[in-house]
XYZ file of C-alpha atoms in Angstrom:
663
model
C -34.820 2.608 -96.055
C -31.573 4.354 -96.613
C -32.688 8.071 -96.953
C -34.542 7.131 -93.462
C -31.400 6.006 -91.976
C -29.499 8.787 -93.355
C -31.938 11.367 -91.901
C -31.891 9.699 -88.462
C -27.963 9.900 -88.503
C -28.383 13.759 -89.115
C -30.799 14.251 -86.358
C -27.950 12.898 -83.778
C -25.343 14.855 -85.205
C -24.660 17.914 -83.309
C -23.544 20.573 -85.743
C -21.463 23.176 -84.946
C -21.128 22.080 -81.004
C -18.135 19.964 -79.889
C -17.022 19.124 -76.326
C -14.211 17.152 -74.881
C -15.912 15.585 -72.061
C -14.882 11.914 -71.452
C -17.947 10.027 -70.924
C -19.535 6.767 -72.209
C -22.465 7.662 -74.295
C -25.033 5.199 -74.135
C -28.129 7.511 -75.214
C -28.579 10.084 -77.886
C -32.011 12.238 -77.500
C -33.453 14.150 -80.295
C -36.652 16.036 -79.254
C -38.950 18.665 -80.792
C -41.473 19.661 -78.555
C -44.117 22.539 -78.328
C -45.796 24.166 -75.168
C -49.396 24.647 -75.274
C -49.874 27.151 -72.436
C -53.757 27.011 -72.561
C -54.145 23.431 -71.868
C -50.852 23.070 -70.052
C -49.617 20.540 -72.418
C -46.157 19.420 -74.387
C -46.587 17.660 -77.293
C -43.234 15.900 -78.360
C -41.703 13.715 -80.716
C -38.643 12.110 -79.730
C -36.034 9.948 -81.622
C -34.061 8.084 -79.112
C -31.092 6.063 -80.103
C -29.948 3.255 -77.416
C -26.814 1.250 -77.592
C -26.465 -1.951 -75.928
C -23.100 -2.143 -74.140
C -24.059 -5.122 -72.115
C -22.531 -8.487 -73.121
C -26.158 -10.331 -73.778
C -28.964 -9.499 -76.445
C -31.813 -7.680 -75.187
C -35.651 -7.780 -76.072
C -37.130 -6.077 -73.549
C -36.774 -2.072 -73.161
C -37.795 -0.536 -69.861
C -38.814 3.188 -69.613
C -39.652 5.626 -67.094
C -42.944 7.839 -67.229
C -42.444 9.986 -64.356
C -45.322 12.348 -64.616
C -47.772 9.534 -64.460
C -46.847 9.818 -60.641
C -49.473 12.998 -60.942
C -52.351 11.097 -62.826
C -54.514 10.085 -59.811
C -54.348 9.591 -56.036
C -53.677 5.834 -56.822
C -50.257 6.155 -58.309
C -47.384 5.048 -55.812
C -46.423 8.255 -55.319
C -49.339 9.858 -53.988
C -50.119 6.853 -52.125
C -46.688 7.215 -50.108
C -47.220 10.835 -49.563
C -50.640 10.474 -48.113
C -49.660 7.727 -45.933
C -46.596 9.552 -44.361
C -47.945 12.680 -42.176
C -44.060 13.895 -42.233
C -43.646 14.091 -46.082
C -44.088 17.463 -47.647
C -47.271 18.500 -49.303
C -46.450 18.530 -52.953
C -49.309 19.668 -54.411
C -51.638 22.809 -54.739
C -55.107 22.881 -53.534
C -56.618 23.044 -56.935
C -55.215 19.670 -58.070
C -58.514 17.869 -58.009
C -60.362 20.221 -60.376
C -57.580 20.592 -63.288
C -54.143 19.943 -61.795
C -53.476 16.344 -62.628
C -50.393 15.411 -64.791
C -49.785 12.727 -67.026
C -47.534 11.177 -69.811
C -49.639 9.862 -72.750
C -47.670 7.769 -75.330
C -49.561 8.440 -78.478
C -47.290 6.234 -80.369
C -44.084 4.063 -80.101
C -41.932 2.760 -83.058
C -38.701 1.322 -83.398
C -35.781 0.354 -85.970
C -32.749 -2.046 -85.946
C -30.569 -1.924 -88.996
C -31.278 -5.150 -91.021
C -33.758 -6.525 -88.723
C -36.765 -4.378 -88.710
C -37.830 -0.503 -89.494
C -40.098 1.742 -87.833
C -41.972 -1.241 -86.458
C -45.270 -0.026 -84.465
C -44.646 -1.297 -80.520
C -47.652 1.024 -79.422
C -50.147 -1.827 -78.801
C -47.714 -3.853 -76.700
C -46.730 -1.186 -74.379
C -46.974 -2.678 -70.898
C -46.981 -0.701 -67.779
C -45.333 -2.488 -64.724
C -44.710 -1.923 -60.942
C -41.590 -3.926 -60.075
C -41.378 -2.472 -56.691
C -44.798 -2.349 -55.154
C -47.045 -4.242 -57.595
C -49.371 -1.375 -57.436
C -51.633 -1.895 -60.535
C -52.598 1.323 -60.787
C -49.266 2.844 -60.866
C -48.019 3.814 -64.516
C -44.507 5.543 -63.997
C -42.689 2.507 -65.397
C -43.409 0.674 -68.818
C -41.658 -1.598 -71.126
C -41.757 -2.610 -74.572
C -41.124 -6.117 -76.004
C -39.175 -5.977 -79.352
C -39.665 -8.372 -82.509
C -35.768 -9.079 -82.302
C -33.349 -8.373 -80.046
C -30.870 -5.676 -79.590
C -27.434 -7.617 -79.810
C -24.504 -6.516 -78.040
C -22.827 -3.413 -79.291
C -25.958 -2.696 -81.446
C -28.140 0.232 -81.813
C -31.900 0.444 -81.521
C -33.940 3.749 -82.635
C -37.135 4.693 -81.060
C -39.414 7.284 -82.604
C -41.963 8.280 -79.728
C -44.982 10.742 -79.943
C -46.015 11.737 -76.869
C -47.975 14.527 -74.903
C -47.145 15.493 -71.434
C -49.751 17.453 -69.106
C -48.038 19.176 -66.442
C -49.638 19.427 -62.995
C -50.572 22.472 -61.030
C -48.380 23.372 -58.670
C -46.660 20.181 -59.018
C -43.520 18.730 -57.643
C -40.334 19.033 -59.539
C -42.898 19.618 -62.653
C -45.668 22.012 -62.938
C -47.373 25.193 -63.811
C -49.089 28.148 -62.282
C -50.425 30.997 -64.204
C -48.024 31.513 -67.221
C -45.053 29.993 -65.378
C -44.087 26.176 -66.695
C -41.452 24.053 -65.426
C -40.934 20.795 -67.123
C -38.587 18.407 -65.236
C -38.655 14.646 -65.725
C -41.173 15.341 -68.461
C -40.677 12.610 -71.298
C -40.240 9.066 -71.793
C -36.786 8.068 -70.613
C -35.093 4.959 -71.164
C -34.003 2.896 -67.870
C -30.280 1.912 -67.149
C -29.315 -1.697 -68.024
C -26.810 -2.823 -65.632
C -25.423 -6.175 -64.843
C -27.772 -7.948 -67.312
C -30.998 -6.308 -65.723
C -32.923 -3.185 -65.994
C -32.092 -0.665 -62.889
C -35.869 0.528 -63.487
C -38.004 1.579 -60.406
C -41.005 3.324 -59.818
C -41.530 6.980 -58.942
C -41.677 6.872 -55.178
C -42.145 9.858 -52.776
C -38.578 9.917 -51.435
C -37.005 8.691 -54.587
C -35.038 10.494 -57.101
C -33.424 9.369 -60.575
C -30.720 7.543 -62.348
C -29.877 7.509 -65.983
C -27.257 6.736 -68.817
C -24.895 9.582 -70.223
C -25.362 10.838 -73.577
C -26.299 13.644 -75.959
C -29.411 15.721 -75.828
C -30.699 17.894 -78.811
C -34.104 19.428 -77.798
C -35.718 22.177 -79.996
C -38.580 23.874 -77.914
C -41.290 25.723 -79.239
C -43.210 28.166 -77.023
C -45.305 31.413 -77.621
C -43.056 34.423 -78.813
C -43.114 36.295 -75.935
C -42.064 33.539 -73.525
C -38.281 33.244 -72.228
C -36.971 29.553 -71.934
C -34.229 28.149 -69.458
C -32.904 24.849 -69.972
C -30.379 22.269 -69.446
C -27.355 22.629 -71.891
C -26.554 25.600 -74.346
C -28.999 27.437 -76.535
C -27.446 27.168 -80.040
C -30.019 28.749 -82.245
C -33.532 30.242 -82.712
C -36.140 30.964 -85.007
C -39.727 32.754 -84.747
C -42.641 32.208 -87.072
C -46.488 32.555 -86.506
C -46.293 34.155 -83.185
C -44.079 31.146 -81.889
C -40.374 30.842 -81.141
C -38.196 27.672 -81.399
C -35.280 27.482 -79.184
C -32.746 24.563 -79.903
C -30.845 23.552 -76.781
C -27.763 21.034 -77.323
C -25.651 19.456 -74.475
C -23.362 16.520 -74.465
C -22.658 13.917 -71.729
C -25.430 14.409 -69.280
C -28.004 12.056 -68.112
C -31.383 14.084 -68.113
C -33.047 17.357 -69.542
C -35.177 19.803 -67.830
C -36.579 23.400 -68.936
C -38.711 26.064 -67.713
C -40.695 28.916 -69.730
C -42.489 32.087 -68.639
C -43.102 35.566 -70.457
C -41.879 37.012 -67.136
C -38.613 35.926 -66.777
C -35.726 38.646 -66.672
C -32.138 37.231 -67.921
C -28.982 37.878 -66.650
C -25.799 36.245 -67.648
C -22.286 36.340 -66.592
C -19.117 34.821 -67.631
C -17.106 32.765 -64.931
C -13.213 32.726 -65.398
C -10.887 31.711 -62.792
C -7.558 30.560 -63.374
C -7.078 27.850 -65.911
C -10.543 26.485 -65.334
C -12.535 26.174 -68.571
C -15.141 29.476 -68.676
C -18.485 28.930 -67.637
C -21.387 31.065 -69.080
C -23.941 31.764 -65.749
C -27.404 32.519 -67.197
C -30.003 33.578 -64.449
C -33.805 33.658 -65.096
C -35.777 35.392 -62.555
C -38.923 37.300 -61.858
C -39.081 40.967 -61.371
C -39.804 41.018 -57.844
C -36.635 38.967 -57.167
C -34.392 41.509 -58.769
C -32.691 42.332 -55.490
C -31.252 38.753 -55.307
C -29.856 38.714 -58.775
C -26.083 39.563 -57.352
C -26.377 37.100 -54.544
C -27.179 34.157 -57.192
C -24.493 35.196 -59.226
C -21.990 35.669 -56.727
C -22.808 32.384 -54.880
C -22.519 30.299 -57.929
C -19.260 31.963 -58.840
C -18.110 31.301 -55.502
C -19.149 27.621 -55.985
C -17.622 27.094 -59.192
C -14.120 28.364 -57.913
C -14.070 26.201 -54.658
C -15.553 23.148 -56.305
C -13.315 23.729 -59.013
C -10.406 23.707 -56.520
C -11.549 20.911 -54.191
C -12.809 18.360 -56.822
C -12.471 19.296 -60.114
C -13.435 22.062 -62.717
C -16.930 22.386 -63.765
C -16.803 20.686 -67.377
C -19.826 22.078 -69.035
C -19.623 25.607 -71.020
C -23.062 26.997 -69.228
C -24.782 27.089 -66.098
C -28.342 27.881 -65.780
C -30.399 28.933 -62.799
C -33.959 29.189 -62.808
C -35.263 31.373 -60.067
C -39.486 29.697 -60.069
C -42.396 31.061 -58.568
C -42.019 31.249 -54.743
C -45.251 29.265 -54.186
C -44.821 26.417 -56.230
C -42.935 22.985 -55.877
C -40.504 23.295 -58.667
C -37.884 24.819 -56.664
C -34.672 23.589 -54.963
C -34.014 21.142 -57.396
C -30.903 20.050 -59.571
C -30.872 18.934 -63.368
C -27.738 18.419 -65.692
C -26.103 22.189 -65.944
C -29.332 23.677 -64.305
C -30.871 24.352 -60.905
C -34.386 25.657 -59.953
C -34.469 27.637 -56.693
C -37.550 28.694 -54.679
C -36.319 32.045 -52.875
C -37.034 31.214 -49.141
C -39.188 34.237 -48.392
C -39.562 33.020 -44.897
C -35.767 32.136 -43.931
C -34.383 33.698 -41.082
C -32.057 36.672 -42.104
C -28.960 35.730 -40.559
C -29.282 32.053 -41.122
C -27.657 32.116 -44.901
C -30.349 29.889 -45.947
C -30.522 31.546 -49.327
C -26.758 30.903 -50.267
C -27.250 27.574 -48.625
C -29.845 26.070 -50.701
C -28.138 27.746 -54.002
C -24.960 25.970 -52.723
C -26.310 22.752 -52.050
C -28.219 22.491 -55.373
C -25.103 23.406 -57.117
C -23.341 20.799 -55.568
C -25.501 18.072 -56.975
C -23.843 19.244 -60.311
C -21.173 17.094 -59.144
C -22.384 13.964 -57.212
C -25.673 13.829 -59.088
C -24.462 15.165 -62.416
C -20.846 14.518 -62.887
C -20.302 11.455 -60.787
C -23.950 10.428 -61.418
C -24.469 7.905 -58.479
C -27.630 5.911 -58.257
C -30.184 8.070 -56.128
C -32.470 4.910 -56.087
C -30.330 2.637 -54.481
C -27.696 4.734 -52.854
C -29.249 8.208 -52.287
C -26.594 9.328 -49.677
C -23.777 9.041 -52.458
C -25.504 12.277 -53.956
C -27.622 13.964 -50.873
C -24.986 13.147 -48.282
C -22.036 14.461 -50.706
C -23.906 17.462 -51.540
C -24.804 18.345 -48.003
C -21.199 17.807 -46.848
C -19.897 20.015 -49.698
C -22.398 22.704 -48.809
C -21.058 22.546 -45.357
C -17.392 22.647 -46.380
C -18.192 25.808 -48.593
C -20.327 27.643 -45.976
C -17.682 27.553 -43.376
C -14.838 28.526 -45.853
C -17.010 31.652 -47.065
C -18.945 32.591 -43.871
C -17.539 30.743 -40.692
C -20.127 30.484 -38.270
C -23.670 31.337 -38.909
C -26.459 32.394 -36.898
C -28.466 29.761 -35.228
C -32.133 29.885 -36.323
C -34.932 27.645 -35.663
C -38.350 27.180 -36.797
C -41.515 27.250 -34.913
C -45.024 25.875 -35.209
C -43.602 23.550 -38.229
C -46.303 21.763 -40.260
C -45.796 20.206 -43.226
C -45.190 23.628 -45.808
C -45.445 26.084 -42.999
C -43.028 27.333 -40.060
C -42.139 30.470 -38.396
C -38.773 30.868 -38.239
C -36.745 32.780 -35.850
C -33.062 34.231 -35.896
C -30.853 34.048 -32.692
C -28.142 36.504 -34.059
C -26.475 36.295 -30.718
C -25.992 32.610 -31.209
C -23.402 31.286 -33.934
C -22.919 27.750 -35.037
C -21.097 25.856 -37.484
C -23.626 24.754 -40.167
C -22.613 21.315 -39.564
C -24.121 21.533 -36.075
C -27.284 22.327 -37.528
C -27.439 19.268 -39.814
C -25.925 17.010 -36.704
C -28.972 18.076 -34.474
C -31.425 17.484 -37.265
C -30.038 14.059 -37.643
C -30.012 13.135 -34.049
C -33.706 12.742 -33.751
C -33.737 10.128 -35.988
C -30.292 8.528 -35.374
C -31.665 4.997 -34.444
C -34.616 4.954 -37.166
C -32.900 3.646 -40.114
C -29.407 2.664 -41.664
C -27.955 5.176 -44.245
C -27.485 2.913 -47.230
C -30.401 1.837 -48.615
C -33.100 2.344 -51.199
C -34.699 5.620 -50.696
C -38.384 4.455 -50.521
C -37.472 2.038 -47.889
C -36.897 4.396 -45.072
C -39.380 4.510 -41.973
C -40.728 7.822 -43.214
C -39.880 11.211 -44.659
C -38.221 12.629 -41.636
C -35.882 9.297 -41.131
C -35.038 9.424 -45.064
C -33.921 13.337 -44.721
C -31.884 12.856 -41.428
C -30.052 9.744 -42.268
C -29.756 10.544 -45.947
C -29.056 14.254 -46.171
C -27.879 15.048 -42.684
C -26.234 11.744 -41.412
C -24.648 11.465 -44.957
C -22.846 14.832 -44.603
C -21.861 14.398 -41.099
C -20.558 10.991 -41.459
C -18.099 12.419 -43.857
C -17.289 15.242 -41.784
C -16.735 13.000 -39.104
C -14.063 11.104 -41.249
C -12.582 14.174 -42.217
C -12.085 14.916 -38.708
C -10.949 11.669 -37.810
C -8.419 11.294 -40.822
C -7.143 14.991 -40.946
C -8.081 17.632 -43.581
C -5.315 17.131 -46.192
C -5.907 13.324 -46.150
C -9.739 14.029 -46.609
C -9.324 16.525 -49.314
C -6.922 14.057 -51.252
C -9.748 11.289 -51.089
C -12.380 13.956 -52.313
C -10.535 14.988 -54.993
C -9.482 11.622 -55.903
C -12.754 10.255 -55.926
C -14.310 13.047 -57.759
C -11.841 13.040 -60.765
C -11.536 9.131 -60.957
C -15.250 8.405 -61.051
C -16.519 11.335 -63.006
C -18.911 10.035 -65.628
C -18.535 6.507 -64.016
C -21.805 5.792 -61.613
C -19.854 5.060 -58.769
C -20.771 2.711 -55.960
C -20.439 3.133 -52.074
C -17.610 0.765 -52.261
C -15.737 2.932 -54.774
C -15.544 5.538 -52.487
C -14.551 3.351 -49.405
C -11.621 2.023 -51.513
C -10.578 5.590 -52.271
C -10.661 6.473 -48.488
C -8.513 3.084 -47.609
C -6.151 3.985 -50.323
C -5.250 7.066 -48.520
C -5.852 6.155 -44.905
C -3.032 4.702 -42.811
C -5.585 2.229 -41.649
C -8.600 0.286 -42.958
C -11.725 2.294 -42.489
C -13.943 -0.539 -43.199
C -14.956 -0.415 -39.509
C -16.254 2.872 -39.791
C -18.406 2.335 -42.913
C -19.930 -1.023 -41.497
C -21.074 1.044 -38.370
C -22.106 4.550 -40.240
C -23.477 3.035 -43.637
C -24.829 -0.411 -42.861
C -26.332 -0.175 -39.416
C -28.359 2.228 -37.541
C -26.080 2.256 -34.759
C -25.966 5.315 -32.358
C -22.766 7.183 -31.482
C -22.949 8.292 -27.970
C -20.298 8.548 -25.331
C -20.774 10.210 -21.842
C -18.828 11.017 -18.518
C -20.753 9.087 -16.003
C -18.780 9.888 -12.747
C -16.071 11.868 -11.370
C -14.529 11.528 -7.593
C -11.572 13.120 -6.008
C -10.649 12.453 -2.430
C -7.592 13.633 -0.301
C -4.804 11.062 0.237
C -4.700 11.120 4.207
C -1.524 9.571 5.927
C -1.884 5.821 6.333
C -3.674 4.553 9.360
C -3.635 0.989 10.875
C -0.917 -1.357 10.973
C 2.434 -1.406 9.121
C 4.591 -4.114 7.656
C 5.977 -4.831 11.219
C 2.953 -4.879 12.780
C 3.158 -1.667 14.495
C 0.551 1.020 14.432
C 0.924 4.009 12.104
C 1.643 7.115 14.017
C -1.211 9.794 13.407
C 0.829 12.058 11.843
C -1.038 15.354 10.300
C -1.403 15.355 6.431
C 1.409 17.079 4.475
C 1.109 20.369 3.618
C 1.024 19.505 -0.115
C -2.139 17.913 -0.198
C -2.297 14.880 -2.588
C -5.773 13.552 -4.317
C -6.760 10.080 -5.785
C -9.384 10.931 -8.623
C -11.336 8.302 -10.799
C -13.410 9.365 -13.988
C -15.586 7.016 -15.544
C -16.547 7.383 -19.203
C -19.201 4.937 -20.914
C -20.393 4.348 -24.412
C -24.185 4.662 -24.224
C -24.702 3.573 -28.133
C -23.502 0.517 -30.285
C -21.328 2.810 -32.398
C -17.456 1.955 -31.450
C -14.910 4.730 -32.217
C -11.783 5.955 -30.450
C -12.518 8.982 -28.549
C -10.304 11.672 -26.992
C -11.035 12.110 -23.085
C -9.459 15.280 -21.440
C -9.179 15.865 -17.825
C -8.725 19.139 -16.522
C -7.305 19.624 -12.842
C -8.054 22.400 -10.504
C -4.643 23.451 -10.845
C -4.844 23.944 -14.643
C -3.143 20.708 -15.607
C -4.678 18.736 -18.041
C -4.158 15.081 -19.161
C -5.312 13.767 -22.350
C -6.437 9.945 -22.932
C -7.443 8.184 -25.773
C -10.172 5.265 -25.297
C -10.788 2.840 -28.071
C -14.374 2.431 -27.103
C -14.394 -1.175 -27.445
C -15.966 -1.930 -23.791
C -18.927 -0.415 -22.445
C -17.300 1.825 -19.939
C -13.641 2.706 -19.085
C -12.158 4.023 -15.844
C -9.140 6.495 -15.454
C -7.470 6.995 -12.280
C -4.869 9.621 -11.006
C -2.960 10.558 -8.010
C -1.899 14.072 -8.364
C -1.532 17.343 -6.247
C -5.095 19.080 -7.506
C -8.398 17.412 -7.731
C -10.194 17.175 -10.917
C -12.471 19.932 -12.079
C -13.781 18.291 -15.095
C -13.620 16.017 -17.741
C -14.436 16.191 -21.435
C -15.165 13.657 -24.106
C -14.141 15.150 -27.812
C -13.611 18.619 -26.610
C -12.674 19.447 -30.030
C -16.278 18.324 -31.302
C -14.360 16.040 -34.126
C -17.210 13.252 -34.022
C -20.265 14.692 -35.414
C -22.125 11.800 -35.431
C -22.404 11.907 -31.441
C -26.025 12.085 -31.038
C -25.727 14.092 -27.668
C -22.941 16.714 -27.072
C -24.451 17.588 -23.834
C -23.116 14.588 -21.949
C -19.849 14.797 -23.197
C -18.536 16.979 -20.239
C -18.871 16.748 -16.675
C -17.866 18.702 -13.650
C -16.794 17.251 -10.238
C -18.673 20.161 -8.638
C -22.031 21.060 -10.130
C -21.767 23.798 -12.201
C -25.424 25.599 -12.614
C -24.331 28.713 -14.258
C -24.349 27.302 -17.874
C -27.763 25.734 -17.317
C -29.156 28.938 -15.808
C -27.859 30.979 -18.781
C -29.429 28.686 -21.485
C -32.863 28.373 -19.479
C -32.904 32.138 -19.159
C -32.612 32.795 -22.797
C -34.954 29.946 -23.885
C -37.434 31.206 -21.512
C -37.041 34.701 -22.819
C -37.616 33.385 -26.492
C -40.478 31.326 -25.465
C -42.103 34.397 -23.690
C -41.519 36.150 -26.923
C -43.045 33.414 -29.117
C -46.178 33.117 -27.128
C -46.320 36.788 -27.552
C -46.535 36.342 -31.408
C -48.974 33.491 -31.265
C -51.310 35.626 -29.175
C -51.060 38.445 -31.920
C -51.514 35.841 -34.735
C -54.551 34.696 -32.944
């Protein structure tokens, strides 16, 4: 007994590798795994130490088995994907032949000091379906212990497992001799407020886990190169195989990839007094032209995010450039991202850099702050999308407007309008506006009406509500808010109210009214100028105060005009708006309307007629779903419409010609 416990304690000691990262460590994983390229499996031995930080004893332990989402078409993930025509096609065409994936538990044993040792719990493993009662879904399982884990007590699990990677799978999979392992091992859930925060793997859902230490030794054929979360501490070769050990403290997941075709580039990022970061890029030879772009973009992100939020705390960051025609790219993991080079991206759209920045931004909101992506997906995706907008604007300014034609799931024809420049925020605004009234933003990720609404209201609305808030409060105030939120809640799993409290701390007024509408309702923000009139003021006619007729005097040479402007709130979202009235003599008047009532009339008497009226001329309110109705001319101005229609007719003709060529 004493020797066994001593061995286990040695397993959880990270020798020669220390980091000063201030997180509460609840889990410790040590895994020894081997990839079999022939049968696409990973055989693994896992020692998991879990500490009960709650105030109550715990006798049932919940785990995730995410890979079982790809076991058959009866999983909740598959059913939701097939039922939603707007969802991406996540799997290759050969999946029905040999492409299924799964997580098989070969044995599950557990030990608690002085209670039980190496108790075999395999026969008692129960697959459960807490979300939809789909009895065929096996992405969550639980074990019942012979004795409870008391508060502050530790339990050690010894789990033997086999992971089969799916062909062309989503976030995990293989193609040829390329392998990617994401969400691939038995992963303990999060105990919160006396309950397990454990959900099935849904089409739209991502992940949530506790912080801790990971020590993972991976064995592959000797000619393979591995990229993984954490730092490579040592390696050894034997019998045509190589074993690489990766270690990382204060993370909540671990992913890795392997291929004999990988090329490797490394560079150390150093800036000011930030801790140095080793950037490690694994790429395929046909992508060598993009190496500099990868490295430069990550260096730019490390610098700006370090200044805006907090310096990146880990010693290494890895980029895995995956095979183009797999679904394992554009995904974030602790200290690592996977990237699909967007081969069909419009050239001037900066989409390549945009995706790199977006995935790196997850290192902060998903990785370091670690919000709950099951329950509050916008706290990660919305913040990452806001951060990518902010960095794109800081580095590139306006980018070329691009559009995808004939878009069907995984296919589209992109086109770059190189003479039309736009703010990246407006692209997200446009993508959101089509689904603005579909769903509220703050809800469980699988409760949205469909994938399009999930994407629009989590990614796009999540980002532009933050950008709208920034414009409303001012850049200086909002920068303090974001920096305070990031530093205060690093490694703390913040909730929406934590962010709202920080906003109210720095805002001159409570912003609860803003969040109540933008997060917890599907209220649409849409203001319009509905009417403009100006009429010349003529000399009075009729009887004066003495009962005499006014004399029919001629109008004064200096004409006077009476003007009325009516603005209207078309949506339910109430927010103060600027209204700027421009007169024909060039004079302008700026009004602020609180938007409380459905409409507001402004009246003026001046020596010039009104030329136009415009709501939010600085375009601060990015949540506005229709900017085209924000401006109105008293006299019809047909030139802008003619100009746009001429451009679109030209491009429509061009598209039809392209279509004819393809047909």
